[in-house]
Short mmCIF file of C-alpha atoms and ligand atoms in Angstrom, two decimals:
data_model
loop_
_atom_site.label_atom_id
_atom_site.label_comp_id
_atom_site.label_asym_id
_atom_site.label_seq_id
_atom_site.Cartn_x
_atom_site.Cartn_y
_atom_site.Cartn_z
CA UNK A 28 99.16 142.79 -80.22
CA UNK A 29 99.23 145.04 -83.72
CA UNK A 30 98.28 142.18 -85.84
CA UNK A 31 96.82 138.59 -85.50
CA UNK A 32 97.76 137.79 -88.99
CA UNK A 33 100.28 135.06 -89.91
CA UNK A 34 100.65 134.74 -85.86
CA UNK A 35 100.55 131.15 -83.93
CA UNK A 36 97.92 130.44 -81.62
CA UNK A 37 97.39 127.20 -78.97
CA UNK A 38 93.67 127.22 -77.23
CA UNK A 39 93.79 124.32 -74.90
CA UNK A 40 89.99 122.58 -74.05
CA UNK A 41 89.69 123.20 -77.80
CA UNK A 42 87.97 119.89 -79.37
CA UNK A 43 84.75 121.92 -78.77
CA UNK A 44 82.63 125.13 -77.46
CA UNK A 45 84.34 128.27 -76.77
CA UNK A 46 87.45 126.57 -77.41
CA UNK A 47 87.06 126.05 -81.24
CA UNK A 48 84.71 129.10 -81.75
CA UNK A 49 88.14 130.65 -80.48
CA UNK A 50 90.14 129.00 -82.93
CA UNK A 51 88.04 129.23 -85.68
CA UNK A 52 87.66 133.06 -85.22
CA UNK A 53 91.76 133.29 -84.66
CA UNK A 54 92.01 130.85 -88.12
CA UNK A 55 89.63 133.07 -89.56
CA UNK A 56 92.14 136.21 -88.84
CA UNK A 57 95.02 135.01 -90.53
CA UNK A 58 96.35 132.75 -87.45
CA UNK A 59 97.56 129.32 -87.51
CA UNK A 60 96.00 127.28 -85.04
CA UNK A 61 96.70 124.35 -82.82
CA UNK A 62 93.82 123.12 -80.65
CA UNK A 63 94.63 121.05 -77.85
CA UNK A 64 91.98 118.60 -75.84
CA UNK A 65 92.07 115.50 -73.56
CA UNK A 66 88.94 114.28 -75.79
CA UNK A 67 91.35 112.98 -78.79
CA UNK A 68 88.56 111.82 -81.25
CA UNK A 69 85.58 115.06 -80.67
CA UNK A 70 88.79 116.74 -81.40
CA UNK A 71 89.98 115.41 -84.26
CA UNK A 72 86.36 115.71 -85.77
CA UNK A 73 87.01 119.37 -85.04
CA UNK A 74 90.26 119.84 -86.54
CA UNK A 75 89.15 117.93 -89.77
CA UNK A 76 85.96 119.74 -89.85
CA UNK A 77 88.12 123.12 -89.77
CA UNK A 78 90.86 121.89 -92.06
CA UNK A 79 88.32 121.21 -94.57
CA UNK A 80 87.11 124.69 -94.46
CA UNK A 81 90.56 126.03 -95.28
CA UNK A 82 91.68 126.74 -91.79
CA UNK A 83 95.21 126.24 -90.49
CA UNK A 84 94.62 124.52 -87.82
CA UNK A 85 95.80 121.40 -86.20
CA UNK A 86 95.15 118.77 -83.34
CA UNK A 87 97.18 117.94 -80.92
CA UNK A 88 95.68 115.66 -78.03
CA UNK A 89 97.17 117.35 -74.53
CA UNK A 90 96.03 116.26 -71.04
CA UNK A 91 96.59 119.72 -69.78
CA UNK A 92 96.84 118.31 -65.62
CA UNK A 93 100.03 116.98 -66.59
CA UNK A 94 103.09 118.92 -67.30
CA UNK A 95 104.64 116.56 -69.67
CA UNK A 96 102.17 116.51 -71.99
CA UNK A 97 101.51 120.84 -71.75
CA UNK A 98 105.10 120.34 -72.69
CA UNK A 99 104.57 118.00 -75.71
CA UNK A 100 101.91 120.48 -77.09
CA UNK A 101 104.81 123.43 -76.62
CA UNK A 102 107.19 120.79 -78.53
CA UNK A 103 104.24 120.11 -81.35
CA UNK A 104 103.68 123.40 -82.02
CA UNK A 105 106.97 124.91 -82.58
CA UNK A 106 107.32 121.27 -84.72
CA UNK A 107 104.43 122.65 -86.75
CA UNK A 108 104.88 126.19 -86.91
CA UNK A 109 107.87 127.31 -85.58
CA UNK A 110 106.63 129.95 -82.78
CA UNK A 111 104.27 130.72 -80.54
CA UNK A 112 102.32 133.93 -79.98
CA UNK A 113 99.12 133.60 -78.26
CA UNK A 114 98.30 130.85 -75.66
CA UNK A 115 94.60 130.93 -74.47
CA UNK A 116 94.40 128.30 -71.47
CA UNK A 117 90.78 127.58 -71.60
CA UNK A 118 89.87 123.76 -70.78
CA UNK A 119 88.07 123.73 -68.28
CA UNK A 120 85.31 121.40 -66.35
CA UNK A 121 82.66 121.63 -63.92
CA UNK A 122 83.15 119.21 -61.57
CA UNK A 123 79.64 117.86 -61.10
CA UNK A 124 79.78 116.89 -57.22
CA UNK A 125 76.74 115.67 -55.32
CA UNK A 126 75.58 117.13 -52.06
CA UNK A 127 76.47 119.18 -49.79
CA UNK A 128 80.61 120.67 -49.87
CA UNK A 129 81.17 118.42 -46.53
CA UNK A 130 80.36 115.29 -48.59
CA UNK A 131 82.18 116.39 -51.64
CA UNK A 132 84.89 113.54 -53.26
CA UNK A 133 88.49 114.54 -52.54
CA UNK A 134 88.54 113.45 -56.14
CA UNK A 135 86.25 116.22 -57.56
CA UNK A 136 88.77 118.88 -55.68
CA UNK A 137 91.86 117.42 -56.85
CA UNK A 138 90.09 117.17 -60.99
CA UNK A 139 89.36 120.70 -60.67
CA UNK A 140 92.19 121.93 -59.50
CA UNK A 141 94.34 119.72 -62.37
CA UNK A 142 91.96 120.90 -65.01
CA UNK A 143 91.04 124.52 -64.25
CA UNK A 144 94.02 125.95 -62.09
CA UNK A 145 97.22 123.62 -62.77
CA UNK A 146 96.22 123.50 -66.51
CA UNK A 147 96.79 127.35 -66.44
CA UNK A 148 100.01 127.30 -63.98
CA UNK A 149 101.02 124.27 -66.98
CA UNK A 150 100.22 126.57 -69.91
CA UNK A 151 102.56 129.64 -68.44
CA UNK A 152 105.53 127.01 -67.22
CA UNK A 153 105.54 125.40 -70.92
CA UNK A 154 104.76 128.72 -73.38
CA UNK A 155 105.72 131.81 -71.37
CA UNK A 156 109.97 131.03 -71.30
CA UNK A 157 109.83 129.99 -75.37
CA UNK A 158 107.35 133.29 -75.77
CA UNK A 159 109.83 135.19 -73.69
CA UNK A 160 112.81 134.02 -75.52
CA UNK A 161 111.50 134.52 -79.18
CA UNK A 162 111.82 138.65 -77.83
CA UNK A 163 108.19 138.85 -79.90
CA UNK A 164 104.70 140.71 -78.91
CA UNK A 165 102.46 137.18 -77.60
CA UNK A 166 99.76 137.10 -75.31
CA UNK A 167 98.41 134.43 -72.31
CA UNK A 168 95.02 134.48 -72.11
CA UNK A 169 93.51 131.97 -69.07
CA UNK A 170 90.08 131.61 -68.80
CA UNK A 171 88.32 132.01 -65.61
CA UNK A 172 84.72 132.31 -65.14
CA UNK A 173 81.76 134.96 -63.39
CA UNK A 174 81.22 131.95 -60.94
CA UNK A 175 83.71 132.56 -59.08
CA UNK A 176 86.48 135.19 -61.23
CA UNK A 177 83.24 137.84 -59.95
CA UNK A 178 81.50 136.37 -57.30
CA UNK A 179 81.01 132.39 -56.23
CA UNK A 180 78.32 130.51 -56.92
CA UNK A 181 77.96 128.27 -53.20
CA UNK A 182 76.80 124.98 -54.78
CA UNK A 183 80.04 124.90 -57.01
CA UNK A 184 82.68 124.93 -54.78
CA UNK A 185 85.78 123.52 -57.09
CA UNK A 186 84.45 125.42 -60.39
CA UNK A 187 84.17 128.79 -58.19
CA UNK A 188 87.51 128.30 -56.12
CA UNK A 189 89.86 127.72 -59.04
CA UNK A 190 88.03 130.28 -61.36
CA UNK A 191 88.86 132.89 -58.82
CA UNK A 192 92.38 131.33 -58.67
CA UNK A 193 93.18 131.81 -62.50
CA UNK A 194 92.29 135.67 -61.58
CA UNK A 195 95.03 135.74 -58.72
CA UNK A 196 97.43 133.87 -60.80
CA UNK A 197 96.61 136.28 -64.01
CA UNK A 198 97.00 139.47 -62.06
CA UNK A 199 100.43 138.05 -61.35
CA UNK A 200 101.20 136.90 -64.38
CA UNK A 201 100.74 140.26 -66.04
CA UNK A 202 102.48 142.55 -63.17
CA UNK A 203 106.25 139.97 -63.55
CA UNK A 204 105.58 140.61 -67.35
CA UNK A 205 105.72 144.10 -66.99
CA UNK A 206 108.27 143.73 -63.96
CA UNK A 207 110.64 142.14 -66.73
CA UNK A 208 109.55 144.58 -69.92
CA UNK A 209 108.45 141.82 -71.58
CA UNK A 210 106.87 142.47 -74.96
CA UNK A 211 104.08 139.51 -73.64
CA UNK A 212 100.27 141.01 -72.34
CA UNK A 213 98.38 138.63 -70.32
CA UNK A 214 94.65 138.61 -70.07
CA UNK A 215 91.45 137.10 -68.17
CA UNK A 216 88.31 136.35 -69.88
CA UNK A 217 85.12 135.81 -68.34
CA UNK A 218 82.74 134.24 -70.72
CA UNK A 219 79.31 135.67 -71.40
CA UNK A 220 77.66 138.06 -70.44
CA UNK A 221 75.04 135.17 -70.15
CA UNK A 222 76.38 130.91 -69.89
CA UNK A 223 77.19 129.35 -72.78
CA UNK A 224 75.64 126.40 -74.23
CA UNK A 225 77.99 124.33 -74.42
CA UNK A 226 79.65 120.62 -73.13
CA UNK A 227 80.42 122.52 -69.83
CA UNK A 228 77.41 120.86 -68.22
CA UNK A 229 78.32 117.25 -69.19
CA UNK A 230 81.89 117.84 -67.86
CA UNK A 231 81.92 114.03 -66.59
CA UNK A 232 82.77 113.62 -70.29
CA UNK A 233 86.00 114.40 -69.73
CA UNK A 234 86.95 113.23 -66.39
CA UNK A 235 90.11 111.15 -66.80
CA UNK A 236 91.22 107.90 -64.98
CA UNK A 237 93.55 109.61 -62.61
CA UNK A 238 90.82 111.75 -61.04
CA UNK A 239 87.64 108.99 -60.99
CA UNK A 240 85.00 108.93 -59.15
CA UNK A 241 85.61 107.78 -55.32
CA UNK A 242 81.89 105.85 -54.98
CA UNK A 243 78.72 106.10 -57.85
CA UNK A 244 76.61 108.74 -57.79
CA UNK A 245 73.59 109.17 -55.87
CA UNK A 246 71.50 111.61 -58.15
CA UNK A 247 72.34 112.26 -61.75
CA UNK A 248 74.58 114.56 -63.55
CA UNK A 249 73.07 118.31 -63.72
CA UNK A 250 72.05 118.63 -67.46
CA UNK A 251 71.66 121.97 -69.09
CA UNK A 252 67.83 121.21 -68.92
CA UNK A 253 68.27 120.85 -65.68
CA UNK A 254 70.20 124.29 -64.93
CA UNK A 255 67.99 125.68 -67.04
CA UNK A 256 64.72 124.18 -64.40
CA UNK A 257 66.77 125.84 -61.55
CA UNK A 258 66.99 129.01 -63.27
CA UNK A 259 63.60 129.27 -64.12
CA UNK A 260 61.80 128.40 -60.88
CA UNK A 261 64.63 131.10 -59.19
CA UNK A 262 63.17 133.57 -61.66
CA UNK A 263 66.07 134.20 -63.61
CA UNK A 264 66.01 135.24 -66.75
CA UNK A 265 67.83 131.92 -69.14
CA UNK A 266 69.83 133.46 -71.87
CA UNK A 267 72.82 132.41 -73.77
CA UNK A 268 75.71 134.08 -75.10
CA UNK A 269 76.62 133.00 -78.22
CA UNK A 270 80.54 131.66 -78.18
CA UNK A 271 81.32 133.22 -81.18
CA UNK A 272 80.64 136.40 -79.57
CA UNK A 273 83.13 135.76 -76.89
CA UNK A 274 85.54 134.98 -79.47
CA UNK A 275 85.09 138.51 -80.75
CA UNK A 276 85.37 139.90 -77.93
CA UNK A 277 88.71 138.09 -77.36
CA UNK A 278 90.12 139.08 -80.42
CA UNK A 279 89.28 142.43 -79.72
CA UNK A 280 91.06 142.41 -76.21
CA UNK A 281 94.07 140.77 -77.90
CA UNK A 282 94.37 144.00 -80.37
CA UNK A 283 93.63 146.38 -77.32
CA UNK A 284 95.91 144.64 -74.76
CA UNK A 285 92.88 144.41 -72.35
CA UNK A 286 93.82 143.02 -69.53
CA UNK A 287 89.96 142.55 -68.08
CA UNK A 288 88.44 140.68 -71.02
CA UNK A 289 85.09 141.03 -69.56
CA UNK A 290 81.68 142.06 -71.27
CA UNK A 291 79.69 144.70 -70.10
CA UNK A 292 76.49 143.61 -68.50
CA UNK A 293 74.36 145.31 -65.65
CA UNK A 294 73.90 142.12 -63.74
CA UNK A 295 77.44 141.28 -63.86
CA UNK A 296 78.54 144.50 -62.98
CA UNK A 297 75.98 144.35 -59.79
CA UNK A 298 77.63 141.43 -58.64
CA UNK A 299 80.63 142.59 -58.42
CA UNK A 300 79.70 145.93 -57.07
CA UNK A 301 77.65 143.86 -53.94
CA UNK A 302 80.66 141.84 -53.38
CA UNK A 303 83.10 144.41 -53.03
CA UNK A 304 80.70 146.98 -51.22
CA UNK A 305 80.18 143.48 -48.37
CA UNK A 306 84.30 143.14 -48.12
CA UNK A 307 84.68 147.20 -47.89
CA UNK A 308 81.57 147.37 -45.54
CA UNK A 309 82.63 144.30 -43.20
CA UNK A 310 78.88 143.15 -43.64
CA UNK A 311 78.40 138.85 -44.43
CA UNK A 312 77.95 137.76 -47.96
CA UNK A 313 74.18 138.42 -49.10
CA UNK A 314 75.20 138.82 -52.03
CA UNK A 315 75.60 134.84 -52.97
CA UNK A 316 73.27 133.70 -55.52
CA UNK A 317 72.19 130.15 -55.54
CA UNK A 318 71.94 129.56 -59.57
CA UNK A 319 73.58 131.10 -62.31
CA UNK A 320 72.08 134.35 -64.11
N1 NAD B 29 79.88 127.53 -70.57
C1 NAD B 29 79.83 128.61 -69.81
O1 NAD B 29 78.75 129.15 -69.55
C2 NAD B 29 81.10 129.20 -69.26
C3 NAD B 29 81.00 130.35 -68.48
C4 NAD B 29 82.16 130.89 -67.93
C5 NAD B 29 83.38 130.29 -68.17
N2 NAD B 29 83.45 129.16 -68.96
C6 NAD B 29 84.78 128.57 -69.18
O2 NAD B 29 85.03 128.54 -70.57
C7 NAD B 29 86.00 127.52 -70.85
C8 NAD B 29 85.53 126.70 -72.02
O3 NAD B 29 84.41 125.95 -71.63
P1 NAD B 29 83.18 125.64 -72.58
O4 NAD B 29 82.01 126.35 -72.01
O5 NAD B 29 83.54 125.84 -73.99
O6 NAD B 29 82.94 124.09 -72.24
P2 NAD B 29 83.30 122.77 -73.09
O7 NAD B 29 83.09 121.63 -72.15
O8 NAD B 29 82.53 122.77 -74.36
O9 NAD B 29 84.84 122.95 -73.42
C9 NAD B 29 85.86 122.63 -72.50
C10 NAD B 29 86.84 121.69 -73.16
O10 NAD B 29 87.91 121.41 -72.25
C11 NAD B 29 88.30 120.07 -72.46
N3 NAD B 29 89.03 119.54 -71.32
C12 NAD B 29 88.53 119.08 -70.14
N4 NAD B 29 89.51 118.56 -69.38
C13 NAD B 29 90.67 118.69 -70.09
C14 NAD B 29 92.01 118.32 -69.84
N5 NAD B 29 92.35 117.68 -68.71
N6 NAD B 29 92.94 118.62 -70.78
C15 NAD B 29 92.58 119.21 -71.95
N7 NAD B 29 91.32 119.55 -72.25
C16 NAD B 29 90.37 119.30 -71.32
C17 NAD B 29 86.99 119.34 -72.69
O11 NAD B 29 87.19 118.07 -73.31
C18 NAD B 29 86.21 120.34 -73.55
O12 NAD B 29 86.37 120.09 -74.92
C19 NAD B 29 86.16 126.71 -69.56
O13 NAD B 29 87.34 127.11 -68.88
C20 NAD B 29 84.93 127.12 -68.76
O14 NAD B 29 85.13 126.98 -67.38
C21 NAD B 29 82.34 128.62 -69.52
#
């Protein structure tokens, strides 16, 4: 895109974390701003907090597994501001399952999949024919993660699988927007180089109704103290990457058209280097890493 300035913007999973540092750094360049999340009051904190600071930003409480109310976000923010330019589909959750993948919940599939892929296949159905229509420069950007958009982490199963599926359905995206000459770009951002600390690791926060729990839980919820235990005694290095840096680096790809919004890193680019060299090689994954970093 040329310019950001005086431009609509909808970041879904917004109420908090990368989410708001999104919106707040899209606010910040002359954007008005609806953020979307299934947590209605965290959200509404946010918004106020941001209005308050003289941002243009508004609220609009969106389950994004369900179509109807993707479209009712599409509906509230051509209410509010008349267009739509830039959609970042970024809610996301980490399912939090117990044990081993055989004695995963049906349930923790089927929330991960609503959240992390079919909020993304939601956001392009609802914003992509209105973005095509208004004959404007807009931009998609879906969110996918390392864990799994790079390489999969085993003991995540759900997160990895539909992280690697918002790349597939990105790369597709973008080649029927060019089939078409569409004046739309469509990007995939992988947070980090490092995780982000944010509510990513208390996920179960989120989890609605329609996707509960099958049976309580055996062990507790990984905490980010927790993740940060397993790093440490696998000798990883724990660092964080700030989300206001990914936000940059966002806007940046926006006003570059990058397609790969994806920072530079060494380790990052290792891991994708030993999982390509294993499929072009025909040799079995030892590449898989058993905690993040
Ligand atoms: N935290 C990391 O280290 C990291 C790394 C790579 C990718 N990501 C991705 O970045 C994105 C943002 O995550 P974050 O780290 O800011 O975590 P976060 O938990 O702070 O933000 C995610 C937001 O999505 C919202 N959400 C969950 N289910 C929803 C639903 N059904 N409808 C609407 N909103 C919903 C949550 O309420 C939350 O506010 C996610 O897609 C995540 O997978 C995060």
């Amino acid at each position: 895109m040329r310019t950001l300035e005086g431009r609509v913007a909808v970041v879904t999973g917004g109420a908090g974390g990368l989410g708001r540092a999104m919106g707040e750094r899209f606010a910040g360049a002359g954007m008005k701003v609806v953020l979307a999340d299934v947590q209605a009051e965290p959200l509404a904190r946010t918004v106020a907090e941001c209005r308050e600071a003289g941002m243009d930003i508004i609220g609009v409480p969106t389950d994004v597994t369900n179509y109807a109310s993707v479209e009712a976000l599409r509906d509230a923010t051509l209410s509010a501001f008349g267009a739509v330019h830039v959609v970042c589909n970024n809610a996301g959750i980490g399912a939090g399952a117990e044990g081993r993948m055989w004695e995963h919940e049906l349930n923790d599939w089927k929330w991960a999949i609503g959240v992390n892929m079919m909020g993304v296949v939601h956001g392009i159905n609802a914003f992509v024919p209105v973005m095509l229509e208004q004959d404007d420069e807009g931009h998609i950007v879906n969110t996918s993660s390392g864990n799994g958009g790079v390489s999969p982490l085993p003991s995540t199963p759900q997160y990895a699988a539909t992280k690697a599926a918002v790349v597939t359905i990105t790369e597709c995206l973008y080649g029927q927007l060019q089939e078409v000459g569409s004046k739309l770009g469509a990007s995939v951002l992988f947070p980090g180089p490092h995780i982000l600390r944010t509510g990513l690791f208390e996920s179960w926060r989120s989890r609605t109704d329609e996707f509960a729990k099958e049976r309580p839980r055996k062990t507790p919820y990984t905490t980010v103290e927790g993740l940060e235990a397993q790093m440490k005694a696998a000798g990883v290095n724990i660092a964080y990457t700030p989300v206001e840096e990914v936000a940059e680096l966002v806007v940046a790809g926006l006003l570059a058209n990058e397609f790969w919004m994806h920072p530079r890193s060494e380790r990052g680019d290792n891991q994708l280097l030993a999982r390509t060299d294993s499929i072009l090689n025909r040799t079995n994954p030892a590449y898989l890493r058993a905690v993040p970093g």
